[in-house]
Amino acid sequence: MRLVLPYNARYIINRLQQSGYTCYAVGGCVRDSILGKEPADWDFTTSALPEEIEKVFSDCRTLNFGKQYGTIGIILDNEQYEVTTYRLDGEYSDARHPDSVSFSSSLQDDLSRRDFTVNAMAYNDTDGLVDYFNGQKDLEYGVIRCVGVATNRFAEDALRILRALRFAATLGFSIEPSTASAILSGRKMLSAIASERIREELLKLLCGKNADFVLRRYRSVFAVFIPELVGTFDFEQNTKHHNRDVYRHTVAALRNIEPDPILRTTMLFHDIGKPLSHTIDKNGVSHYRNHPILGAAMTEEILRRLAMPRLFINEVSTLIRYHDIRLKPEPVMIKKLLGELGVDTVRRLYKVQRADILAQSMYQREEKLRNQDAVESLTEQIISGGECYNLKMLDINGSDLLHIGITSGEEIGKTLQALLNMVITGELSNDKPALIAAAKAI
Ligand code: ATP
Ligand code: MG
């Protein structure tokens, strides 16, 4: 097996070799190269100790982070390459951090501490592929398999449970039976894992091409760190609009949207408020009146717990709050929506609504999609026509109002808002003299 390493990767390996050490590209970059995918980053493993790595690259910018774990960052052409000394992890008493790590002179030691066979291969041009655990075969057959005994490996570091699901989702691989059963039996250990680590794996998983399968097959794993999902499992909807229970609908909707972290997270939680907002009318039909508002609040809480960034939380919860509004292709309604949410969020909302419709029953599907098309094309027309829908676009501002004698900030705000409403409804044209006259009248 021959791989083509980029120039900087060969440069790093060569320099360490010329100084008498061994060095290999390792892990995800080897896996992705064999798959013919461009690796996100290049990691290296070497017999050189951290001080020795620094000495070899003393004329380069290096980063000293994680030196106790043997990792040195090397900056070449503004890109960071991580070079780590061969390592053996010690005991794990908390299923999170090894109590100690010790350096080793053996590549095999280093590869045996890695999580899955497909992630435990090393490569350089001198020795070719080093593959002690048949990772290449598992890559060919599409299998995620622990290096060593799965139950032990998950007990050492429970994040590996979620990483297995992440790789199954992103690579579209199946999980080898003993690894799969260790995932299910060991899932509760995930509650000991730091939110930040869970967050990163979860977002990658949700954007995977097989995320829907993994979410269905391993739902009990997700329930460990998102117990709010449990209420949606097998929750029958009892309305003509749906032919799936809430969780299966949720996962189908997630599959229908592009692999973007905000959009996929929104779909995962868009109906999470349904079980708690469920009512039945006298005809025996179910309703979920407040589910978008309740769901948005629940989602904020979940995403805060998962240590998601503030802006991300705000965007997802806004989309969930609005996901069920019934829009019509009417300019006033659309301009108000654009004014409230802004162009980017409105465009995202339409993707959310379309994915939602396509995961519902066939009842009124044609009408729903036709309406969605009309709403979207009207919106794009309003945007490209430069029509006014927010205060910034109004041909008058706060200082104009100061000039005509309105001095209180609160008055100015209210007046501008009233003028905007009149412009949106078409009662008033968006030009300064007309706006000034109207402001005086108010
Ligand atoms: P990505 O393409 O998303 O970066 P990756 O496989 O490179 O995927 P990283 O998290 O960057 O994943 O980890 C790099 C390598 O380190 C992995 O390929 C694996 O060999 C090893 N590794 C990472 N996390 C663990 C872990 N929790 N337990 C054991 N080995 C791990
Ligand atoms: Mg990586």
Short mmCIF file of C-alpha atoms and ligand atoms in Angstrom, two decimals:
data_model
loop_
_atom_site.label_atom_id
_atom_site.label_comp_id
_atom_site.label_asym_id
_atom_site.label_seq_id
_atom_site.Cartn_x
_atom_site.Cartn_y
_atom_site.Cartn_z
CA MET A 1 0.00 0.00 0.00
CA ARG A 2 1.41 3.32 -1.12
CA LEU A 3 -0.04 6.64 -0.03
CA VAL A 4 0.82 10.08 -1.33
CA LEU A 5 1.72 12.27 1.64
CA PRO A 6 1.63 16.04 1.25
CA TYR A 7 4.96 17.85 1.17
CA ASN A 8 4.87 19.05 4.78
CA ALA A 9 4.01 15.58 6.07
CA ARG A 10 7.01 14.07 4.24
CA TYR A 11 9.15 16.94 5.50
CA ILE A 12 8.28 16.22 9.15
CA ILE A 13 8.86 12.49 8.80
CA ASN A 14 12.14 12.97 6.90
CA ARG A 15 13.59 15.40 9.39
CA LEU A 16 12.90 13.10 12.33
CA GLN A 17 14.29 10.13 10.41
CA GLN A 18 17.44 12.05 9.49
CA SER A 19 17.97 12.73 13.19
CA GLY A 20 17.82 9.00 13.90
CA TYR A 21 14.20 8.64 15.06
CA THR A 22 11.29 6.76 13.57
CA CYS A 23 8.16 8.67 12.59
CA TYR A 24 4.85 7.85 10.92
CA ALA A 25 1.64 9.56 9.90
CA VAL A 26 -1.00 7.95 12.10
CA GLY A 27 -4.71 7.69 12.87
CA GLY A 28 -7.43 9.60 11.02
CA CYS A 29 -5.16 10.90 8.26
CA VAL A 30 -4.05 7.39 7.30
CA ARG A 31 -7.64 6.13 7.43
CA ASP A 32 -8.90 8.99 5.25
CA SER A 33 -6.01 8.71 2.77
CA ILE A 34 -6.76 5.02 2.21
CA LEU A 35 -10.42 5.91 1.69
CA GLY A 36 -9.32 8.48 -0.89
CA LYS A 37 -10.61 11.38 1.20
CA GLU A 38 -8.66 14.53 1.98
CA PRO A 39 -7.65 14.29 5.68
CA ALA A 40 -8.79 17.19 7.89
CA ASP A 41 -5.40 17.24 9.60
CA TRP A 42 -2.18 15.23 9.78
CA ASP A 43 -0.97 13.65 13.00
CA PHE A 44 2.36 11.93 13.52
CA THR A 45 3.75 9.45 15.99
CA THR A 46 7.45 9.21 16.69
CA SER A 47 10.12 7.56 18.84
CA ALA A 48 11.51 11.04 19.65
CA LEU A 49 10.72 12.43 23.10
CA PRO A 50 8.98 15.84 23.29
CA GLU A 51 12.26 17.71 23.98
CA GLU A 52 13.87 15.87 21.10
CA ILE A 53 11.03 16.80 18.75
CA GLU A 54 11.47 20.43 19.77
CA LYS A 55 15.20 20.23 19.17
CA VAL A 56 14.78 18.74 15.68
CA PHE A 57 12.35 21.52 14.80
CA SER A 58 14.12 24.29 16.71
CA ASP A 59 14.10 26.51 13.60
CA CYS A 60 10.30 26.16 13.22
CA ARG A 61 7.49 27.63 15.27
CA THR A 62 6.42 24.94 17.70
CA LEU A 63 3.64 24.76 20.26
CA ASN A 64 4.19 23.23 23.59
CA PHE A 65 0.64 22.25 24.48
CA GLY A 66 0.03 18.91 26.09
CA LYS A 67 3.73 18.25 26.59
CA GLN A 68 2.88 15.91 29.48
CA TYR A 69 1.06 13.80 26.88
CA GLY A 70 4.01 13.99 24.54
CA THR A 71 2.43 16.22 21.90
CA ILE A 72 4.27 19.04 20.13
CA GLY A 73 2.55 21.22 17.55
CA ILE A 74 4.67 22.23 14.56
CA ILE A 75 3.55 25.17 12.46
CA LEU A 76 4.41 24.97 8.78
CA ASP A 77 2.81 27.32 6.23
CA ASN A 78 0.37 28.48 8.93
CA GLU A 79 -0.90 24.95 9.46
CA GLN A 80 -0.48 22.98 12.63
CA TYR A 81 0.88 19.45 12.61
CA GLU A 82 0.74 17.41 15.81
CA VAL A 83 3.69 15.17 16.56
CA THR A 84 3.33 12.82 19.53
CA THR A 85 5.83 10.53 21.17
CA TYR A 86 4.94 6.81 21.11
CA ARG A 87 2.78 6.40 24.15
CA LEU A 88 1.23 3.79 26.35
CA ASP A 89 -1.72 4.82 28.45
CA GLY A 90 -1.68 3.79 32.09
CA GLU A 91 -4.68 2.73 34.17
CA TYR A 92 -7.94 4.58 33.73
CA SER A 93 -9.65 4.90 37.10
CA ASP A 94 -12.28 7.43 36.01
CA ALA A 95 -13.16 6.23 32.50
CA ARG A 96 -11.89 9.55 31.22
CA HIS A 97 -8.23 10.35 31.68
CA PRO A 98 -5.44 7.87 31.92
CA ASP A 99 -3.94 8.16 35.42
CA SER A 100 -0.58 8.30 33.76
CA VAL A 101 0.85 8.07 30.30
CA SER A 102 4.22 6.62 29.68
CA PHE A 103 6.37 7.03 26.64
CA SER A 104 7.38 3.95 24.76
CA SER A 105 9.95 3.12 22.14
CA SER A 106 7.52 0.85 20.30
CA LEU A 107 5.16 1.83 17.52
CA GLN A 108 3.10 -1.24 18.32
CA ASP A 109 2.46 0.02 21.86
CA ASP A 110 1.25 3.30 20.45
CA LEU A 111 -1.06 1.70 17.91
CA SER A 112 -2.52 -0.68 20.49
CA ARG A 113 -3.74 2.20 22.71
CA ARG A 114 -5.81 3.63 19.84
CA ASP A 115 -9.57 3.18 19.72
CA PHE A 116 -10.57 1.35 16.51
CA THR A 117 -8.71 -0.79 14.02
CA VAL A 118 -9.39 1.69 11.21
CA ASN A 119 -7.78 4.43 13.37
CA ALA A 120 -4.80 2.32 14.42
CA MET A 121 -2.72 2.30 11.25
CA ALA A 122 0.56 4.14 10.66
CA TYR A 123 2.32 4.99 7.43
CA ASN A 124 5.58 6.33 6.09
CA ASP A 125 7.29 5.92 2.72
CA THR A 126 10.10 3.80 4.23
CA ASP A 127 7.96 1.07 5.83
CA GLY A 128 4.67 1.52 3.99
CA LEU A 129 1.49 0.76 5.91
CA VAL A 130 1.91 -0.58 9.44
CA ASP A 131 -1.32 -2.38 10.29
CA TYR A 132 -1.11 -4.76 13.27
CA PHE A 133 -4.89 -5.00 13.77
CA ASN A 134 -6.21 -5.53 10.23
CA GLY A 135 -7.50 -1.99 9.96
CA GLN A 136 -7.18 -2.02 6.20
CA LYS A 137 -9.50 -5.00 5.93
CA ASP A 138 -12.03 -3.40 8.27
CA LEU A 139 -11.88 -0.25 6.15
CA GLU A 140 -12.56 -2.29 3.02
CA TYR A 141 -15.44 -4.16 4.60
CA GLY A 142 -16.78 -1.07 6.36
CA VAL A 143 -16.43 -2.23 9.96
CA ILE A 144 -15.85 -0.34 13.23
CA ARG A 145 -14.06 -2.68 15.63
CA CYS A 146 -12.25 -1.91 18.87
CA VAL A 147 -8.55 -2.58 19.12
CA GLY A 148 -8.49 -5.26 21.83
CA VAL A 149 -11.42 -6.26 24.03
CA ALA A 150 -14.27 -3.81 23.49
CA THR A 151 -15.66 -3.84 27.04
CA ASN A 152 -12.20 -3.03 28.43
CA ARG A 153 -11.56 -0.28 25.93
CA PHE A 154 -14.89 1.42 26.70
CA ALA A 155 -14.28 1.06 30.44
CA GLU A 156 -10.92 2.85 29.99
CA ASP A 157 -12.50 5.76 28.12
CA ALA A 158 -16.26 5.84 27.66
CA LEU A 159 -16.06 8.57 25.03
CA ARG A 160 -15.01 5.79 22.68
CA ILE A 161 -18.63 4.59 22.80
CA LEU A 162 -19.77 7.79 21.17
CA ARG A 163 -16.75 7.85 18.85
CA ALA A 164 -17.71 4.40 17.54
CA LEU A 165 -21.18 5.72 16.73
CA ARG A 166 -19.63 8.84 15.20
CA PHE A 167 -17.47 6.84 12.81
CA ALA A 168 -20.37 4.50 11.99
CA ALA A 169 -22.45 7.58 11.09
CA THR A 170 -19.82 9.52 9.14
CA LEU A 171 -18.20 6.61 7.32
CA GLY A 172 -21.43 4.68 6.89
CA PHE A 173 -19.82 1.62 8.51
CA SER A 174 -21.41 -1.15 10.53
CA ILE A 175 -20.24 -1.95 14.03
CA GLU A 176 -18.72 -5.35 14.69
CA PRO A 177 -21.01 -7.40 17.00
CA SER A 178 -18.87 -7.56 20.15
CA THR A 179 -18.09 -3.85 19.84
CA ALA A 180 -21.82 -3.14 19.34
CA SER A 181 -22.85 -5.16 22.35
CA ALA A 182 -20.19 -3.45 24.51
CA ILE A 183 -21.58 -0.10 23.35
CA LEU A 184 -25.06 -1.01 24.50
CA SER A 185 -24.02 -2.61 27.77
CA GLY A 186 -21.50 0.13 28.63
CA ARG A 187 -23.56 3.14 27.55
CA LYS A 188 -24.22 4.46 31.09
CA MET A 189 -20.49 5.16 31.53
CA LEU A 190 -20.97 8.04 29.09
CA SER A 191 -22.52 10.07 31.89
CA ALA A 192 -19.02 10.46 33.36
CA ILE A 193 -17.70 12.18 30.23
CA ALA A 194 -17.14 15.95 30.02
CA SER A 195 -19.77 17.80 27.97
CA GLU A 196 -17.14 19.39 25.75
CA ARG A 197 -15.90 16.00 24.58
CA ILE A 198 -19.45 14.72 23.99
CA ARG A 199 -20.37 17.88 22.09
CA GLU A 200 -17.61 17.51 19.50
CA GLU A 201 -18.41 13.89 18.76
CA LEU A 202 -22.17 14.46 18.73
CA LEU A 203 -22.00 17.30 16.19
CA LYS A 204 -19.81 15.26 13.86
CA LEU A 205 -22.10 12.26 14.30
CA LEU A 206 -25.24 14.26 13.47
CA CYS A 207 -23.65 15.46 10.24
CA GLY A 208 -22.78 11.92 9.19
CA LYS A 209 -24.43 10.38 6.14
CA ASN A 210 -25.75 7.48 8.25
CA ALA A 211 -26.72 9.55 11.30
CA ASP A 212 -30.36 8.49 10.95
CA PHE A 213 -29.56 4.79 11.18
CA VAL A 214 -27.26 5.28 14.18
CA LEU A 215 -29.84 7.45 15.97
CA ARG A 216 -32.48 4.74 15.59
CA ARG A 217 -30.36 1.68 16.26
CA TYR A 218 -28.49 3.14 19.26
CA ARG A 219 -31.15 5.45 20.68
CA SER A 220 -30.57 4.16 24.21
CA VAL A 221 -27.02 5.52 24.05
CA PHE A 222 -28.24 9.03 23.24
CA ALA A 223 -30.78 8.75 26.04
CA VAL A 224 -27.89 8.58 28.54
CA PHE A 225 -26.83 12.18 27.95
CA ILE A 226 -30.11 13.52 26.47
CA PRO A 227 -32.77 11.88 28.67
CA GLU A 228 -35.35 14.33 27.26
CA LEU A 229 -35.39 12.24 24.07
CA VAL A 230 -36.90 9.25 25.87
CA GLY A 231 -40.39 10.79 25.95
CA THR A 232 -40.40 10.90 22.14
CA PHE A 233 -39.47 7.21 21.73
CA ASP A 234 -42.51 5.32 20.34
CA PHE A 235 -44.77 8.30 21.11
CA GLU A 236 -47.61 7.83 18.61
CA GLN A 237 -48.80 11.14 17.15
CA ASN A 238 -52.45 10.34 16.45
CA THR A 239 -52.95 12.97 13.72
CA LYS A 240 -53.46 12.71 9.96
CA HIS A 241 -50.28 14.68 9.37
CA HIS A 242 -48.08 11.92 10.71
CA ASN A 243 -47.50 8.26 10.07
CA ARG A 244 -44.48 7.87 12.37
CA ASP A 245 -44.06 8.23 16.13
CA VAL A 246 -42.30 11.41 17.29
CA TYR A 247 -38.78 9.96 17.44
CA ARG A 248 -38.97 8.18 14.08
CA HIS A 249 -40.40 11.34 12.54
CA THR A 250 -37.56 13.34 14.13
CA VAL A 251 -34.89 11.09 12.71
CA ALA A 252 -36.53 11.03 9.26
CA ALA A 253 -36.63 14.84 9.28
CA LEU A 254 -32.96 14.97 10.28
CA ARG A 255 -32.08 12.77 7.34
CA ASN A 256 -33.94 15.17 5.03
CA ILE A 257 -31.77 18.17 5.81
CA GLU A 258 -28.23 18.99 4.68
CA PRO A 259 -25.36 17.98 7.02
CA ASP A 260 -24.89 21.29 8.81
CA PRO A 261 -24.49 21.30 12.62
CA ILE A 262 -27.16 23.98 13.23
CA LEU A 263 -29.71 22.39 10.89
CA ARG A 264 -29.12 18.82 12.05
CA THR A 265 -29.30 19.82 15.73
CA THR A 266 -32.51 21.74 15.05
CA MET A 267 -34.10 18.69 13.46
CA LEU A 268 -33.00 16.43 16.33
CA PHE A 269 -34.84 18.60 18.83
CA HIS A 270 -37.60 20.26 16.78
CA ASP A 271 -40.41 18.13 18.21
CA ILE A 272 -38.93 17.35 21.61
CA GLY A 273 -41.69 19.43 23.24
CA LYS A 274 -44.46 17.26 21.77
CA PRO A 275 -44.95 14.63 24.49
CA LEU A 276 -45.29 17.24 27.24
CA SER A 277 -47.62 19.52 25.26
CA HIS A 278 -49.94 16.73 24.11
CA THR A 279 -53.72 17.19 24.50
CA ILE A 280 -56.66 15.23 23.04
CA ASP A 281 -59.82 17.03 21.84
CA LYS A 282 -63.38 15.74 22.16
CA ASN A 283 -63.11 14.03 18.77
CA GLY A 284 -60.18 12.03 20.01
CA VAL A 285 -57.64 13.93 17.87
CA SER A 286 -54.28 14.87 19.36
CA HIS A 287 -52.89 18.42 19.46
CA TYR A 288 -49.49 19.77 20.42
CA ARG A 289 -50.24 23.49 20.60
CA ASN A 290 -47.29 24.80 22.54
CA HIS A 291 -44.72 22.32 21.40
CA PRO A 292 -42.49 24.78 19.50
CA ILE A 293 -42.16 27.12 22.49
CA LEU A 294 -41.77 24.33 25.02
CA GLY A 295 -39.38 22.50 22.68
CA ALA A 296 -37.24 25.62 22.22
CA ALA A 297 -36.95 26.01 26.01
CA MET A 298 -36.07 22.34 26.51
CA THR A 299 -33.52 22.53 23.71
CA GLU A 300 -31.84 25.58 25.24
CA GLU A 301 -31.43 23.66 28.46
CA ILE A 302 -30.04 20.58 26.69
CA LEU A 303 -27.60 22.56 24.57
CA ARG A 304 -26.41 24.56 27.58
CA ARG A 305 -25.75 21.31 29.39
CA LEU A 306 -23.76 20.11 26.36
CA ALA A 307 -21.68 23.31 26.52
CA MET A 308 -22.68 24.48 23.04
CA PRO A 309 -21.73 28.09 22.18
CA ARG A 310 -24.28 30.80 22.98
CA LEU A 311 -24.85 31.86 19.35
CA PHE A 312 -25.41 28.26 18.31
CA ILE A 313 -27.98 27.76 21.09
CA ASN A 314 -29.81 30.96 20.14
CA GLU A 315 -30.04 30.06 16.49
CA VAL A 316 -31.24 26.49 17.10
CA SER A 317 -33.83 27.55 19.65
CA THR A 318 -35.13 30.33 17.37
CA LEU A 319 -35.54 27.86 14.53
CA ILE A 320 -37.40 25.46 16.81
CA ARG A 321 -39.65 28.24 18.14
CA TYR A 322 -40.62 29.17 14.55
CA HIS A 323 -40.56 25.75 12.91
CA ASP A 324 -44.30 25.21 12.98
CA ILE A 325 -45.56 28.69 11.98
CA ARG A 326 -47.95 28.51 9.06
CA LEU A 327 -46.61 30.95 6.49
CA LYS A 328 -48.54 32.18 3.48
CA PRO A 329 -47.10 33.76 0.34
CA GLU A 330 -48.18 37.22 1.47
CA PRO A 331 -45.68 40.08 1.32
CA VAL A 332 -46.63 41.65 4.67
CA MET A 333 -46.27 38.37 6.53
CA ILE A 334 -42.95 37.54 4.88
CA LYS A 335 -41.49 41.01 5.44
CA LYS A 336 -42.41 40.82 9.12
CA LEU A 337 -40.70 37.46 9.36
CA LEU A 338 -37.59 38.81 7.60
CA GLY A 339 -37.58 41.78 9.96
CA GLU A 340 -37.82 39.56 13.02
CA LEU A 341 -35.31 36.86 12.04
CA GLY A 342 -33.04 38.25 9.31
CA VAL A 343 -32.33 36.70 5.93
CA ASP A 344 -30.00 33.88 7.01
CA THR A 345 -32.29 32.55 9.71
CA VAL A 346 -35.35 32.76 7.45
CA ARG A 347 -33.57 30.75 4.77
CA ARG A 348 -32.60 28.16 7.39
CA LEU A 349 -36.17 28.08 8.67
CA TYR A 350 -37.43 27.17 5.20
CA LYS A 351 -35.00 24.26 5.02
CA VAL A 352 -36.25 23.11 8.42
CA GLN A 353 -39.89 23.36 7.37
CA ARG A 354 -39.29 21.50 4.12
CA ALA A 355 -37.41 18.68 5.88
CA ASP A 356 -40.26 18.49 8.39
CA ILE A 357 -42.96 18.26 5.69
CA LEU A 358 -41.06 15.53 3.86
CA ALA A 359 -40.98 13.44 7.06
CA GLN A 360 -44.75 13.75 7.58
CA SER A 361 -47.49 11.56 6.12
CA MET A 362 -48.69 12.07 2.53
CA TYR A 363 -51.78 13.89 3.86
CA GLN A 364 -51.89 17.30 2.08
CA ARG A 365 -48.22 16.93 1.12
CA GLU A 366 -48.74 18.43 -2.36
CA GLU A 367 -50.44 21.51 -0.91
CA LYS A 368 -47.84 21.92 1.80
CA LEU A 369 -44.97 21.77 -0.70
CA ARG A 370 -46.70 24.07 -3.18
CA ASN A 371 -47.24 26.62 -0.42
CA GLN A 372 -43.61 26.26 0.69
CA ASP A 373 -42.42 26.90 -2.90
CA ALA A 374 -44.56 30.02 -3.14
CA VAL A 375 -43.39 31.36 0.23
CA GLU A 376 -39.74 30.78 -0.67
CA SER A 377 -39.91 32.39 -4.09
CA LEU A 378 -41.76 35.41 -2.73
CA THR A 379 -39.10 35.76 -0.02
CA GLU A 380 -36.27 35.70 -2.55
CA GLN A 381 -38.14 38.26 -4.64
CA ILE A 382 -38.45 40.58 -1.63
CA ILE A 383 -34.77 40.16 -0.80
CA SER A 384 -33.47 40.72 -4.33
CA GLY A 385 -35.89 43.62 -4.89
CA GLY A 386 -34.27 45.45 -1.96
CA GLU A 387 -37.68 46.05 -0.38
CA CYS A 388 -37.70 47.44 3.14
CA TYR A 389 -38.38 45.01 5.98
CA ASN A 390 -36.23 46.22 8.88
CA LEU A 391 -35.31 49.45 10.68
CA LYS A 392 -31.92 49.69 9.01
CA MET A 393 -33.54 49.71 5.58
CA LEU A 394 -35.93 52.50 6.53
CA ASP A 395 -35.10 55.80 4.77
CA ILE A 396 -35.12 57.58 8.13
CA ASN A 397 -33.22 57.06 11.37
CA GLY A 398 -33.05 58.15 15.00
CA SER A 399 -31.12 61.36 14.36
CA ASP A 400 -33.66 62.44 11.72
CA LEU A 401 -36.31 62.13 14.42
CA LEU A 402 -34.15 64.10 16.89
CA HIS A 403 -34.03 66.90 14.31
CA ILE A 404 -37.80 67.18 14.21
CA GLY A 405 -37.93 67.37 17.99
CA ILE A 406 -38.53 63.85 19.23
CA THR A 407 -36.00 63.55 22.03
CA SER A 408 -36.78 60.55 24.18
CA GLY A 409 -35.05 57.36 23.12
CA GLU A 410 -38.15 55.35 23.84
CA GLU A 411 -40.32 57.65 21.66
CA ILE A 412 -37.81 57.40 18.84
CA GLY A 413 -37.83 53.61 18.99
CA LYS A 414 -41.61 53.42 19.01
CA THR A 415 -41.97 55.90 16.16
CA LEU A 416 -39.45 54.10 13.97
CA GLN A 417 -41.22 50.80 14.61
CA ALA A 418 -44.60 52.34 13.73
CA LEU A 419 -43.15 53.81 10.51
CA LEU A 420 -41.64 50.46 9.59
CA ASN A 421 -44.99 48.75 10.08
CA MET A 422 -46.66 51.27 7.78
CA VAL A 423 -43.98 50.80 5.13
CA ILE A 424 -44.30 47.02 5.34
CA THR A 425 -48.09 47.12 5.02
CA GLY A 426 -47.76 49.53 2.10
CA GLU A 427 -49.58 52.43 3.79
CA LEU A 428 -46.49 54.54 3.45
CA SER A 429 -43.69 54.68 0.90
CA ASN A 430 -40.11 54.34 2.06
CA ASP A 431 -38.85 57.84 1.26
CA LYS A 432 -37.64 60.46 3.65
CA PRO A 433 -40.12 63.33 3.11
CA ALA A 434 -43.08 60.95 3.40
CA LEU A 435 -41.57 59.32 6.50
CA ILE A 436 -40.85 62.69 8.17
CA ALA A 437 -44.38 63.83 7.51
CA ALA A 438 -45.78 60.62 8.94
CA ALA A 439 -43.47 60.86 11.98
CA LYS A 440 -44.76 64.38 12.70
CA ALA A 441 -48.33 63.12 12.46
CA ILE A 442 -47.58 60.32 14.96
P1 ATP B 1 -11.11 13.24 12.47
O1 ATP B 1 -11.03 13.00 11.03
O2 ATP B 1 -12.48 13.62 12.92
O3 ATP B 1 -10.05 14.14 13.04
P2 ATP B 1 -9.62 11.21 13.83
O4 ATP B 1 -9.66 9.73 13.73
O5 ATP B 1 -8.39 11.90 13.36
O6 ATP B 1 -10.90 11.77 13.11
P3 ATP B 1 -9.12 12.47 16.33
O7 ATP B 1 -10.05 12.76 17.44
O8 ATP B 1 -8.47 13.59 15.61
O9 ATP B 1 -9.91 11.53 15.33
O10 ATP B 1 -8.01 11.50 16.93
C1 ATP B 1 -6.82 11.16 16.22
C2 ATP B 1 -6.45 9.71 16.49
O11 ATP B 1 -6.18 9.53 17.89
C3 ATP B 1 -7.55 8.70 16.18
O12 ATP B 1 -7.54 8.31 14.83
C4 ATP B 1 -7.20 7.55 17.12
O13 ATP B 1 -6.15 6.79 16.61
C5 ATP B 1 -6.68 8.27 18.34
N1 ATP B 1 -7.74 8.57 19.34
C6 ATP B 1 -8.46 9.70 19.46
N2 ATP B 1 -9.29 9.66 20.49
C7 ATP B 1 -9.10 8.47 21.08
C8 ATP B 1 -9.64 7.83 22.24
N3 ATP B 1 -10.58 8.43 22.97
N4 ATP B 1 -9.17 6.60 22.55
C9 ATP B 1 -8.20 6.02 21.83
N5 ATP B 1 -7.65 6.56 20.74
C10 ATP B 1 -8.08 7.78 20.36
MG MG B 2 -7.94 14.02 13.52
#
